[in-house]
Coordinates of C-alpha atoms in Angstrom, one line a residue:
M1210 CA 62.7 7.7 19.3
K1211 CA 59.0 7.9 19.5
V1212 CA 57.3 5.1 21.4
Y1213 CA 53.9 4.0 19.9
K1214 CA 51.2 2.6 22.2
R1215 CA 49.5 -0.7 21.5
L1216 CA 46.0 -0.4 20.2
G1217 CA 44.2 -1.2 23.5
E1218 CA 46.3 1.3 25.4
L1219 CA 45.7 4.0 22.7
L1220 CA 42.0 3.5 22.8
E1221 CA 41.8 3.5 26.6
E1222 CA 44.0 6.7 26.8
R1223 CA 41.6 8.5 24.4
G1224 CA 38.6 7.5 26.5
L1225 CA 37.1 5.3 23.8
I1226 CA 37.0 2.3 26.0
N1227 CA 37.3 1.5 29.8
S1228 CA 39.7 -1.0 31.2
E1229 CA 37.0 -3.6 32.1
A1230 CA 35.6 -3.7 28.5
L1231 CA 39.2 -3.8 27.1
N1232 CA 40.2 -6.7 29.3
Q1233 CA 37.0 -8.6 28.2
A1234 CA 37.8 -7.9 24.5
V1235 CA 41.4 -9.1 25.0
S1236 CA 40.2 -12.3 26.7
I1237 CA 37.9 -13.0 23.7
Q1238 CA 40.7 -12.1 21.3
K1239 CA 42.9 -14.8 22.7
K1240 CA 40.1 -17.4 22.3
V1241 CA 39.1 -16.6 18.7
G1242 CA 42.6 -15.6 17.4
K1243 CA 41.4 -12.4 15.6
P1244 CA 42.8 -8.9 15.6
L1245 CA 41.8 -6.8 18.6
G1246 CA 40.2 -4.2 16.4
E1247 CA 37.9 -6.8 14.7
V1248 CA 36.9 -8.1 18.1
L1249 CA 36.0 -4.6 19.5
V1250 CA 33.9 -3.8 16.4
S1251 CA 32.1 -7.2 16.5
M1252 CA 31.3 -6.7 20.2
G1253 CA 29.8 -3.3 19.3
L1254 CA 32.1 -1.4 21.7
M1255 CA 33.2 1.0 18.9
T1256 CA 33.3 1.5 15.1
W1257 CA 36.2 1.0 12.7
E1258 CA 36.1 4.8 12.2
D1259 CA 36.9 5.3 16.0
I1260 CA 39.8 2.9 15.8
Y1261 CA 41.4 4.4 12.6
N1262 CA 40.9 8.0 13.7
A1263 CA 43.0 7.1 16.8
L1264 CA 45.6 5.2 14.7
S1265 CA 45.9 8.0 12.2
K1266 CA 46.7 10.5 14.9
Q1267 CA 49.3 8.3 16.6
Y1268 CA 51.1 7.4 13.4
N1269 CA 50.6 10.8 11.8
L1270 CA 49.0 9.2 8.7
E1271 CA 46.3 10.9 6.6
L1272 CA 42.8 9.2 6.7
L1273 CA 41.1 8.4 3.4
E1274 CA 38.0 10.7 3.4
D1275 CA 36.1 9.7 0.2
T1276 CA 35.9 6.3 -1.3
P1277 CA 37.1 6.6 -4.9
S1278 CA 34.4 6.1 -7.5
M1279 CA 36.9 5.2 -10.2
I1280 CA 40.5 4.1 -10.4
S1281 CA 42.0 4.0 -13.9
S1282 CA 43.6 0.9 -15.4
E1283 CA 46.9 2.9 -15.7
L1284 CA 46.9 3.4 -12.0
L1285 CA 46.1 -0.2 -11.2
R1286 CA 49.0 -1.3 -13.5
M1287 CA 51.5 0.6 -11.4
V1288 CA 50.7 -1.8 -8.5
P1289 CA 49.9 -5.2 -10.0
K1290 CA 47.2 -7.3 -8.3
S1291 CA 49.7 -9.8 -6.8
V1292 CA 51.7 -7.0 -5.1
A1293 CA 48.5 -5.2 -3.9
S1294 CA 47.2 -8.4 -2.4
R1295 CA 50.5 -9.2 -0.7
L1296 CA 51.0 -5.7 0.8
G1297 CA 47.4 -5.0 1.5
V1298 CA 47.3 -1.8 -0.5
V1299 CA 45.3 -0.1 -3.4
P1300 CA 46.7 2.8 -5.4
I1301 CA 44.2 5.7 -5.5
E1302 CA 45.9 8.7 -7.1
Y1303 CA 49.0 9.6 -9.1
I1304 CA 50.1 13.3 -8.9
P1305 CA 52.5 14.0 -11.9
E1306 CA 53.6 17.4 -10.6
S1307 CA 55.3 15.9 -7.6
D1308 CA 55.8 12.4 -9.0
T1309 CA 53.8 11.0 -6.1
L1310 CA 51.7 7.8 -5.9
R1311 CA 49.1 7.8 -3.2
V1312 CA 48.1 4.4 -1.9
V1313 CA 45.7 3.3 0.9
T1314 CA 46.1 0.5 3.5
T1315 CA 44.7 -0.7 6.8
D1316 CA 48.0 -1.9 8.3
V1317 CA 49.9 0.9 10.0
L1318 CA 52.8 -1.5 10.9
K1319 CA 53.4 -2.3 7.2
V1320 CA 53.7 1.3 6.1
P1321 CA 57.5 1.4 6.0
Q1322 CA 57.6 -1.9 4.0
I1323 CA 54.9 -0.6 1.7
E1324 CA 56.7 2.6 0.9
R1325 CA 60.1 0.9 0.5
E1326 CA 58.8 -1.8 -1.9
L1327 CA 56.5 0.4 -3.9
T1328 CA 59.2 3.1 -4.3
F1329 CA 61.5 0.4 -5.7
L1330 CA 58.8 -1.1 -7.9
T1331 CA 57.4 2.2 -9.4
G1332 CA 60.1 4.7 -9.1
H1333 CA 57.7 7.2 -7.6
T1334 CA 57.4 8.8 -4.2
I1335 CA 54.9 6.9 -2.1
V1336 CA 52.4 8.5 0.3
T1337 CA 50.4 6.1 2.3
L1338 CA 46.9 6.8 3.7
L1339 CA 44.9 4.8 6.2
T1340 CA 41.3 3.5 5.8
T1341 CA 39.1 1.0 7.5
P1342 CA 39.1 -2.7 6.5
P1343 CA 35.6 -2.6 5.1
V1344 CA 36.5 0.3 2.8
L1345 CA 39.8 -1.3 1.7
Q1346 CA 38.0 -4.6 1.0
T1347 CA 35.4 -2.8 -1.1
V1348 CA 37.9 -0.8 -3.1
Y1349 CA 40.1 -3.8 -3.7
K1350 CA 37.2 -6.0 -4.8
T1351 CA 35.7 -3.3 -7.0
F1352 CA 38.8 -2.3 -8.9
Y1353 CA 41.0 -5.4 -8.9
E1354 CA 38.4 -8.1 -9.1
D1355 CA 35.0 -7.0 -10.2
T1356 CA 35.4 -4.0 -12.5
T1357 CA 36.0 -4.5 -16.2
S1358 CA 39.6 -3.9 -17.1
S1359 CA 40.1 -1.7 -20.1
E1360 CA 43.4 -3.5 -20.7
I1361 CA 41.5 -5.9 -22.9
I1362 CA 40.8 -3.0 -25.2
E1363 CA 44.0 -1.1 -24.8
H1364 CA 46.5 -3.9 -25.3
T1365 CA 44.9 -6.6 -27.4
F1366 CA 42.4 -4.6 -29.4
Q1367 CA 44.2 -1.7 -30.9
V1368 CA 42.1 0.0 -33.6
D1369 CA 43.3 2.5 -36.2
D1370 CA 40.7 4.9 -37.6
S1371 CA 41.5 3.6 -41.1
D1372 CA 40.6 0.0 -40.1
I1373 CA 37.2 0.7 -38.7
E1374 CA 35.4 -1.5 -41.2
K1375 CA 37.7 -4.4 -40.7
H1376 CA 37.3 -4.4 -36.9
D1377 CA 33.5 -3.9 -37.3
A1378 CA 33.5 -7.2 -39.2
E1379 CA 35.6 -8.8 -36.5
A1380 CA 33.2 -7.5 -33.8
A1381 CA 30.4 -9.5 -35.5
E1382 CA 32.3 -12.8 -35.3
G1383 CA 31.6 -13.8 -31.7
E1384 CA 32.3 -13.6 -28.0
D1385 CA 35.9 -14.9 -28.3
T1386 CA 37.1 -11.7 -29.9
P1387 CA 38.8 -9.2 -27.5
V1388 CA 35.8 -6.8 -27.9
G1389 CA 33.4 -9.6 -27.2
K1390 CA 35.3 -10.5 -23.9
F1391 CA 35.3 -6.8 -23.0
I1392 CA 31.5 -6.5 -23.4
N1393 CA 30.9 -9.7 -21.4
S1394 CA 33.2 -8.5 -18.7
L1395 CA 31.4 -5.2 -18.5
I1396 CA 28.0 -6.9 -18.4
D1397 CA 29.2 -9.2 -15.6
T1398 CA 30.4 -6.2 -13.6
A1399 CA 27.0 -4.5 -14.0
I1400 CA 25.1 -7.6 -13.0
R1401 CA 27.2 -8.1 -9.9
S1402 CA 26.7 -4.5 -9.0
E1403 CA 22.9 -4.9 -9.5
A1404 CA 22.9 -2.0 -12.0
S1405 CA 19.8 -1.0 -13.9
D1406 CA 21.6 0.5 -16.9
I1407 CA 25.0 0.5 -18.7
H1408 CA 26.1 3.7 -20.6
L1409 CA 29.0 3.7 -23.1
E1410 CA 29.7 7.3 -24.2
P1411 CA 32.4 8.4 -26.7
Y1412 CA 34.2 11.7 -26.3
E1413 CA 37.0 13.5 -28.2
K1414 CA 39.9 11.3 -27.0
I1415 CA 38.4 8.6 -24.7
A1416 CA 35.2 6.6 -24.3
V1417 CA 33.6 6.2 -20.8
G1418 CA 31.6 3.3 -19.4
R1419 CA 29.2 4.1 -16.6
I1420 CA 26.6 2.0 -14.7
R1421 CA 23.5 3.1 -12.9
V1422 CA 23.3 1.6 -9.4
D1423 CA 20.4 2.5 -7.2
G1424 CA 19.5 5.4 -9.5
I1425 CA 22.9 7.0 -9.5
L1426 CA 25.4 6.8 -12.4
R1427 CA 28.8 5.5 -11.4
P1428 CA 31.9 5.5 -13.7
V1429 CA 33.6 2.1 -14.0
L1430 CA 36.1 2.4 -16.9
K1431 CA 37.7 4.5 -19.7
Y1432 CA 39.0 3.2 -23.0
P1433 CA 40.4 4.7 -26.2
R1434 CA 37.7 6.3 -28.3
K1435 CA 39.1 4.7 -31.5
A1436 CA 38.0 1.4 -30.1
H1437 CA 34.5 2.5 -29.4
N1438 CA 33.1 1.9 -32.9
S1439 CA 33.9 -1.8 -32.6
V1440 CA 32.4 -2.0 -29.1
A1441 CA 29.2 -0.3 -30.4
S1442 CA 29.2 -2.6 -33.5
R1443 CA 29.4 -5.8 -31.4
I1444 CA 26.5 -4.7 -29.2
K1445 CA 24.5 -3.8 -32.3
V1446 CA 25.2 -7.3 -33.8
I1447 CA 24.0 -9.2 -30.7
S1448 CA 21.0 -6.8 -30.5
G1449 CA 19.9 -7.4 -34.1
L1450 CA 20.6 -3.9 -35.3
D1451 CA 22.1 -2.6 -38.5
I1452 CA 25.9 -2.1 -37.9
S1453 CA 26.2 -0.1 -41.2
E1454 CA 23.7 2.6 -40.0
R1455 CA 25.4 5.1 -37.7
R1456 CA 23.4 8.2 -38.6
L1457 CA 20.1 7.3 -37.0
P1458 CA 19.1 6.1 -33.5
Q1459 CA 18.2 2.4 -33.2
D1460 CA 16.6 0.2 -30.6
G1461 CA 17.1 -3.5 -30.1
K1462 CA 17.4 -6.2 -27.5
F1463 CA 19.3 -9.4 -26.5
Y1464 CA 19.2 -12.0 -23.7
M1465 CA 21.8 -13.4 -21.5
R1466 CA 21.9 -16.0 -18.6
R1467 CA 24.1 -15.5 -15.6
S1468 CA 24.2 -17.8 -12.5
S1469 CA 20.9 -19.5 -13.5
E1470 CA 19.2 -16.1 -13.8
Q1471 CA 18.0 -14.7 -17.2
F1472 CA 18.6 -11.0 -18.0
D1473 CA 17.0 -9.1 -20.8
F1474 CA 18.8 -6.2 -22.3
R1475 CA 17.0 -3.3 -24.0
V1476 CA 19.6 -1.5 -26.2
S1477 CA 19.4 2.0 -27.5
T1478 CA 22.0 3.6 -29.8
M1479 CA 22.2 7.3 -30.6
P1480 CA 24.6 9.2 -33.0
T1481 CA 26.7 11.9 -31.3
V1482 CA 29.5 14.2 -32.4
Y1483 CA 32.2 11.6 -31.6
G1484 CA 30.3 8.3 -32.4
E1485 CA 27.3 6.3 -31.2
K1486 CA 26.3 6.4 -27.6
V1487 CA 25.0 3.1 -26.4
V1488 CA 22.7 2.6 -23.4
M1489 CA 21.6 -0.9 -22.2
R1490 CA 18.7 -1.3 -19.8
I1491 CA 19.1 -4.5 -17.7
L1492 CA 15.9 -6.3 -16.9
K1493 CA 15.9 -9.2 -14.5
V1494 CA 13.4 -11.8 -15.7
S1495 CA 12.6 -12.9 -12.1
N1496 CA 11.2 -9.4 -11.4
S1497 CA 8.2 -10.4 -13.6
K1498 CA 6.9 -12.3 -10.5
L1499 CA 7.0 -9.3 -8.2
K1500 CA 4.1 -8.7 -5.9
L1501 CA 2.8 -5.5 -4.2
E1502 CA 4.6 -6.3 -0.9
A1503 CA 8.0 -6.0 -2.6
L1504 CA 7.4 -2.3 -3.7
G1505 CA 7.9 -0.7 -0.3
L1506 CA 4.3 0.6 0.1
S1507 CA 3.5 1.7 3.7
K1508 CA 0.6 -0.2 5.2
Y1509 CA -1.6 2.9 4.9
N1510 CA -0.9 3.4 1.2
R1511 CA -1.0 -0.2 0.4
E1512 CA -4.6 -0.5 1.8
R1513 CA -5.6 2.5 -0.3
F1514 CA -3.9 1.1 -3.4
E1515 CA -5.5 -2.3 -3.1
G1516 CA -8.9 -0.7 -2.8
L1517 CA -8.3 0.9 -6.2
I1518 CA -7.0 -2.1 -8.1
N1519 CA -9.8 -4.4 -6.8
S1520 CA -12.4 -2.1 -8.4
P1521 CA -14.4 -3.9 -11.1
Y1522 CA -14.2 -1.0 -13.5
G1523 CA -12.7 2.5 -13.9
I1524 CA -9.3 3.9 -14.6
V1525 CA -6.3 3.6 -12.3
L1526 CA -3.2 5.6 -13.2
L1527 CA 0.4 5.5 -12.1
S1528 CA 2.2 8.9 -12.4
G1529 CA 5.8 9.9 -12.1
P1530 CA 8.8 10.8 -14.3
T1531 CA 10.9 8.3 -16.4
G1532 CA 12.7 5.9 -14.1
S1533 CA 10.4 6.2 -11.1
G1534 CA 9.3 2.5 -11.2
K1535 CA 5.9 2.8 -12.8
S1536 CA 6.3 -0.2 -15.1
T1537 CA 7.6 -2.4 -12.2
T1538 CA 4.5 -1.4 -10.2
L1539 CA 2.2 -2.3 -13.0
V1540 CA 3.8 -5.7 -13.2
A1541 CA 3.2 -6.2 -9.5
V1542 CA -0.4 -5.1 -9.8
L1543 CA -1.0 -7.5 -12.7
N1544 CA 0.5 -10.4 -10.7
E1545 CA -1.8 -9.4 -7.8
I1546 CA -5.1 -9.4 -9.8
T1547 CA -4.5 -11.9 -12.6
S1548 CA -6.2 -15.2 -12.4
E1549 CA -7.8 -17.9 -14.6
K1550 CA -11.2 -16.2 -14.1
V1551 CA -10.2 -12.9 -15.8
N1552 CA -9.0 -12.0 -19.3
V1553 CA -6.1 -9.5 -19.0
L1554 CA -4.8 -7.7 -22.1
T1555 CA -1.8 -5.3 -22.3
A1556 CA -0.4 -3.0 -24.9
E1557 CA 3.2 -2.0 -24.0
D1558 CA 6.2 -0.2 -25.5
P1559 CA 8.1 -2.4 -25.2
V1560 CA 7.1 -5.6 -23.4
E1561 CA 9.7 -5.5 -20.7
Y1562 CA 8.5 -8.4 -18.4
T1563 CA 6.6 -11.5 -19.6
I1564 CA 3.8 -12.3 -17.2
E1565 CA 2.2 -15.7 -17.1
G1566 CA -1.6 -15.7 -17.7
V1567 CA -1.6 -12.3 -19.4
T1568 CA -2.0 -11.6 -23.1
Q1569 CA 0.8 -9.0 -23.9
C1570 CA 1.1 -7.0 -27.1
Q1571 CA 3.9 -4.7 -28.2
I1572 CA 3.1 -1.5 -30.1
N1573 CA 4.7 -0.8 -33.5
P1574 CA 3.9 2.7 -34.7
E1575 CA 5.7 2.1 -38.0
I1576 CA 2.8 -0.3 -39.1
G1577 CA 0.1 1.6 -37.3
L1578 CA 0.0 -0.5 -34.1
T1579 CA -0.4 2.3 -31.6
F1580 CA -1.8 2.3 -28.1
A1581 CA -5.1 3.7 -29.4
N1582 CA -5.4 1.0 -32.2
Y1583 CA -4.7 -1.8 -29.7
L1584 CA -7.3 -0.4 -27.4
R1585 CA -9.9 -0.5 -30.1
S1586 CA -9.0 -4.2 -30.8
F1587 CA -9.0 -5.0 -27.1
L1588 CA -12.7 -4.1 -26.7
R1589 CA -13.6 -6.8 -29.2
Q1590 CA -11.5 -9.4 -27.3
D1591 CA -13.9 -9.7 -24.3
P1592 CA -11.5 -8.3 -21.7
D1593 CA -11.9 -7.9 -18.0
I1594 CA -8.7 -5.9 -17.3
I1595 CA -6.8 -3.7 -19.8
M1596 CA -3.3 -2.4 -19.3
V1597 CA -2.1 0.4 -21.6
G1598 CA 1.6 1.1 -21.2
E1599 CA 1.2 4.9 -21.3
I1600 CA -1.4 7.5 -22.0
R1601 CA 0.4 9.9 -24.3
D1602 CA -2.4 11.6 -26.3
R1603 CA -6.0 12.6 -26.4
E1604 CA -7.1 9.6 -28.5
T1605 CA -5.6 7.0 -26.1
A1606 CA -7.0 8.9 -23.1
Q1607 CA -10.5 9.0 -24.7
L1608 CA -10.5 5.3 -25.6
A1609 CA -9.4 4.4 -22.0
I1610 CA -12.3 6.4 -20.7
E1611 CA -14.7 4.7 -23.0
A1612 CA -13.3 1.3 -22.0
S1613 CA -13.8 2.0 -18.3
L1614 CA -17.3 3.3 -18.9
T1615 CA -18.2 0.0 -20.6
G1616 CA -17.3 -2.1 -17.5
H1617 CA -13.5 -2.7 -17.8
L1618 CA -10.7 -1.9 -15.3
V1619 CA -8.1 0.1 -17.2
L1620 CA -4.5 0.4 -15.8
S1621 CA -2.0 2.8 -17.3
T1622 CA 0.8 5.3 -16.6
I1623 CA 1.1 9.0 -17.2
H1624 CA 4.2 11.3 -17.0
T1625 CA 3.5 13.9 -14.4
N1626 CA 5.3 15.0 -11.3
T1627 CA 2.3 14.5 -8.9
A1628 CA -0.9 12.5 -8.7
A1629 CA -2.9 15.7 -8.7
G1630 CA -1.0 16.8 -11.8
A1631 CA -2.2 13.7 -13.7
V1632 CA -5.8 15.0 -13.5
A1633 CA -4.8 18.4 -14.9
R1634 CA -2.7 16.7 -17.6
L1635 CA -5.7 14.6 -18.8
V1636 CA -7.9 17.7 -19.0
N1637 CA -5.3 19.6 -20.9
M1638 CA -5.0 16.7 -23.4
G1639 CA -8.6 17.6 -24.4
T1640 CA -10.6 14.8 -22.7
D1641 CA -14.1 15.5 -21.6
P1642 CA -13.9 16.6 -17.9
H1643 CA -17.4 15.2 -17.2
L1644 CA -16.5 11.7 -18.6
L1645 CA -13.0 11.8 -16.9
A1646 CA -14.6 12.6 -13.5
T1647 CA -17.0 9.7 -13.9
S1648 CA -14.4 7.1 -15.1
L1649 CA -11.2 7.9 -13.1
D1650 CA -11.0 5.9 -9.9
G1651 CA -7.6 7.2 -8.7
V1652 CA -4.0 8.1 -9.3
V1653 CA -0.9 6.7 -7.6
G1654 CA 2.2 8.9 -7.7
Q1655 CA 5.6 7.4 -7.0
R1656 CA 9.3 7.9 -6.9
L1657 CA 12.3 5.6 -6.1
V1658 CA 14.7 6.5 -3.3
R1659 CA 17.8 4.8 -2.1
K1660 CA 17.6 2.7 1.0
L1661 CA 20.1 3.3 3.9
C1662 CA 22.6 0.5 4.3
S1663 CA 21.3 -1.6 7.2
N1664 CA 24.9 -2.4 8.2
C1665 CA 26.2 1.1 8.7
K1666 CA 23.2 3.6 9.0
A1667 CA 23.1 5.9 12.0
R1668 CA 20.3 7.4 14.1
I1669 CA 20.2 11.0 15.3
P1670 CA 17.5 13.2 17.0
I1671 CA 15.3 14.7 14.3
R1672 CA 16.3 18.1 12.9
E1673 CA 14.0 20.9 13.8
K1674 CA 12.8 21.7 10.3
W1675 CA 11.3 18.2 9.9
L1676 CA 9.7 18.0 13.3
Q1677 CA 6.3 19.5 12.3
V1678 CA 5.7 17.0 9.6
A1679 CA 6.8 14.1 11.8
R1680 CA 4.4 15.2 14.5
K1681 CA 1.6 15.3 12.0
L1682 CA 2.3 11.7 10.9
F1683 CA 2.9 10.4 14.4
P1684 CA 0.6 12.4 16.7
D1685 CA 1.0 10.0 19.6
R1686 CA 4.8 10.0 19.6
E1687 CA 6.7 12.3 21.9
E1688 CA 10.4 11.7 20.9
F1689 CA 11.5 11.6 17.2
F1690 CA 14.7 10.3 15.6
E1691 CA 15.8 10.3 11.9
H1692 CA 18.2 8.0 10.2
I1693 CA 21.2 9.1 8.2
P1694 CA 23.8 7.3 6.0
G1695 CA 26.8 5.9 7.9
Q1696 CA 30.5 6.1 7.0
G1697 CA 30.0 3.5 4.4
C1698 CA 31.1 -0.2 4.6
H1699 CA 31.8 -3.2 2.4
E1700 CA 28.0 -4.0 2.2
C1701 CA 27.2 -0.6 0.5
A1702 CA 30.6 -0.1 -1.4
G1703 CA 31.2 2.9 0.9
T1704 CA 28.1 4.9 -0.2
G1705 CA 25.9 4.5 2.9
Y1706 CA 23.0 3.3 0.7
K1707 CA 22.1 -0.1 -0.7
G1708 CA 19.0 -0.9 -2.8
R1709 CA 16.0 1.2 -3.6
T1710 CA 12.4 1.4 -2.4
G1711 CA 9.3 3.5 -3.4
I1712 CA 7.6 6.4 -1.8
H1713 CA 4.0 6.9 -2.9
E1714 CA 0.9 9.1 -2.8
V1715 CA -2.5 7.6 -3.5
L1716 CA -5.2 10.0 -4.7
I1717 CA -8.7 8.3 -4.5
M1718 CA -11.6 10.0 -6.2
N1719 CA -14.5 11.3 -4.2
N1720 CA -17.5 13.5 -4.9
K1721 CA -15.6 16.7 -4.1
I1722 CA -12.7 15.9 -6.4
R1723 CA -15.0 14.7 -9.2
E1724 CA -16.8 18.1 -9.0
L1725 CA -13.4 19.9 -9.1
I1726 CA -12.6 18.0 -12.3
R1727 CA -15.9 18.9 -13.9
S1728 CA -15.3 22.6 -13.2
Q1729 CA -11.7 22.3 -14.5
S1730 CA -10.3 23.5 -11.2
S1731 CA -6.5 23.9 -10.7
E1732 CA -4.0 21.2 -9.7
Q1733 CA -3.6 22.9 -6.3
E1734 CA -7.3 22.7 -5.6
V1735 CA -7.4 19.0 -6.4
L1736 CA -4.3 18.4 -4.2
T1737 CA -5.9 20.3 -1.3
A1738 CA -9.1 18.3 -1.6
A1739 CA -7.1 15.0 -1.8
R1740 CA -5.1 15.8 1.3
N1741 CA -8.3 16.8 3.2
T1742 CA -9.7 13.3 2.5
G1743 CA -6.6 11.4 3.7
M1744 CA -4.0 11.4 0.9
R1745 CA -0.4 11.3 2.2
T1746 CA 1.9 13.2 -0.2
L1747 CA 5.1 11.8 -1.6
F1748 CA 7.1 14.0 0.8
E1749 CA 5.0 12.9 3.8
D1750 CA 5.4 9.3 2.9
G1751 CA 9.1 9.9 2.6
V1752 CA 9.3 11.4 6.1
F1753 CA 7.5 8.4 7.4
K1754 CA 10.2 6.1 5.8
V1755 CA 13.0 8.3 7.2
I1756 CA 11.6 8.0 10.7
E1757 CA 11.1 4.2 10.4
G1758 CA 14.8 4.0 9.2
T1759 CA 14.4 3.1 5.5
T1760 CA 15.9 6.2 3.9
S1761 CA 17.2 9.7 4.7
F1762 CA 15.9 13.3 4.4
E1763 CA 18.7 14.1 1.9
E1764 CA 17.5 11.3 -0.3
I1765 CA 13.8 12.4 -0.1
N1766 CA 14.8 16.0 -1.0
R1767 CA 16.7 14.7 -4.0
V1768 CA 13.6 13.3 -5.6
V1769 CA 10.6 15.3 -4.3
I1770 CA 9.6 18.8 -3.2
D1771 CA 8.1 19.5 0.2
T1772 CA 4.4 20.1 -0.4

């Protein structure tokens, strides 16, 4: 019969801890009454990964390598929540070919009991894997407590294709219907996860719900496609859309309050082969009070940025692709410069955040209210600062230039990959290069990157390929380290990342760059001139944030190219 060593002996035998430190930990354990492993981790003597690697080898149990991103409701029903809680397990996979149910636990001593009880309960062969307490806690909370259960749809809201109209009518009735409860549950999950978007996508046999957390889409549920029409109809009802129109895209909005916080939802529906895809953008109303310090600007870039927005006139542009945080930055800028002494007017599509002290207008192209038409009206409203949501065409660009040349500060966004690219884009739109060179004050390029989880991130010596850029940014430093994602923990739901921040490049106009614009020089020439006069590129700002421990090189490479 094999004799298993106690945890302390096992760790000491493997050289993970010396006897003096172990005795100290055991002494503390007796006082606080907590498991030895928890005491060792809290003392910083080792990680949960060290402990469970040792346990998996001694007990010959497989370690869970990847935290599951989705566990189906069918799988969760095999092990009811009450049983999962009592045994300390979560089912993670069912393999029909071998009739095997794989479950994960942290308690090696309970494995025989787990396999015996679950075999009796399910009738399947049970294979038990080990994982760390933070990971098990995250998986249990995510799939048994927080995540929307599609059982609401599957068992109490069965829909036949022939009854679509009847159930569409029921969907309009209110929140107490099964589909109403389903949508509320999904929204609650998204808000708790701090998601920015909810996607509901119909396919041939199923519909899939996903949420975007820290810029990455994450699947949270599946439900029968035949129920999707009623889900989409209910969302269209609360968004003020036409539920009878399924052939054309529609846009709407609704509001919801959760835990004393108001959330605005921007809804977009789009017809697809198997039904309407629904995307809901989640906007937190309190974000309308953001200031520049919340955007993650480095001290160097913030000083350059503040110099631009404090100019009495001229054009300041924010550049970047969709979803790079340009609108949020504009809100922070307006909060920074708005006061009772200035008249601030905005034209937006749509108005996402309401800002106190700012006159905000929403464009409506169907009746002729475009960015360009609003700009013309603004000039008769005695403005000091004008914000235009986006420069999309030559007319809007030309009017923005005229407004800046008549003594107004104009803020706007433009969809380009780099700050230097914004200059070339404006010239290509057909604006007068001479007027553009005179009116443009600067361009701020930005991206959003995920922040490393402060609870589990790790530090390693910087890899050779990044060393040259690091030395350029920190010429006085001799030793360099970079930060990487850890193993994942309960704080970051096992991903190694939590939250997002910005990386920026601030192009400030000077005589050299103005001359390049007038001569319609290439984007590369403008970039070179900007770098020669102090602009730190997006990649370089990203490297700075890697070294200071905010994000990782892998995350920087995901969103920008080394320039």
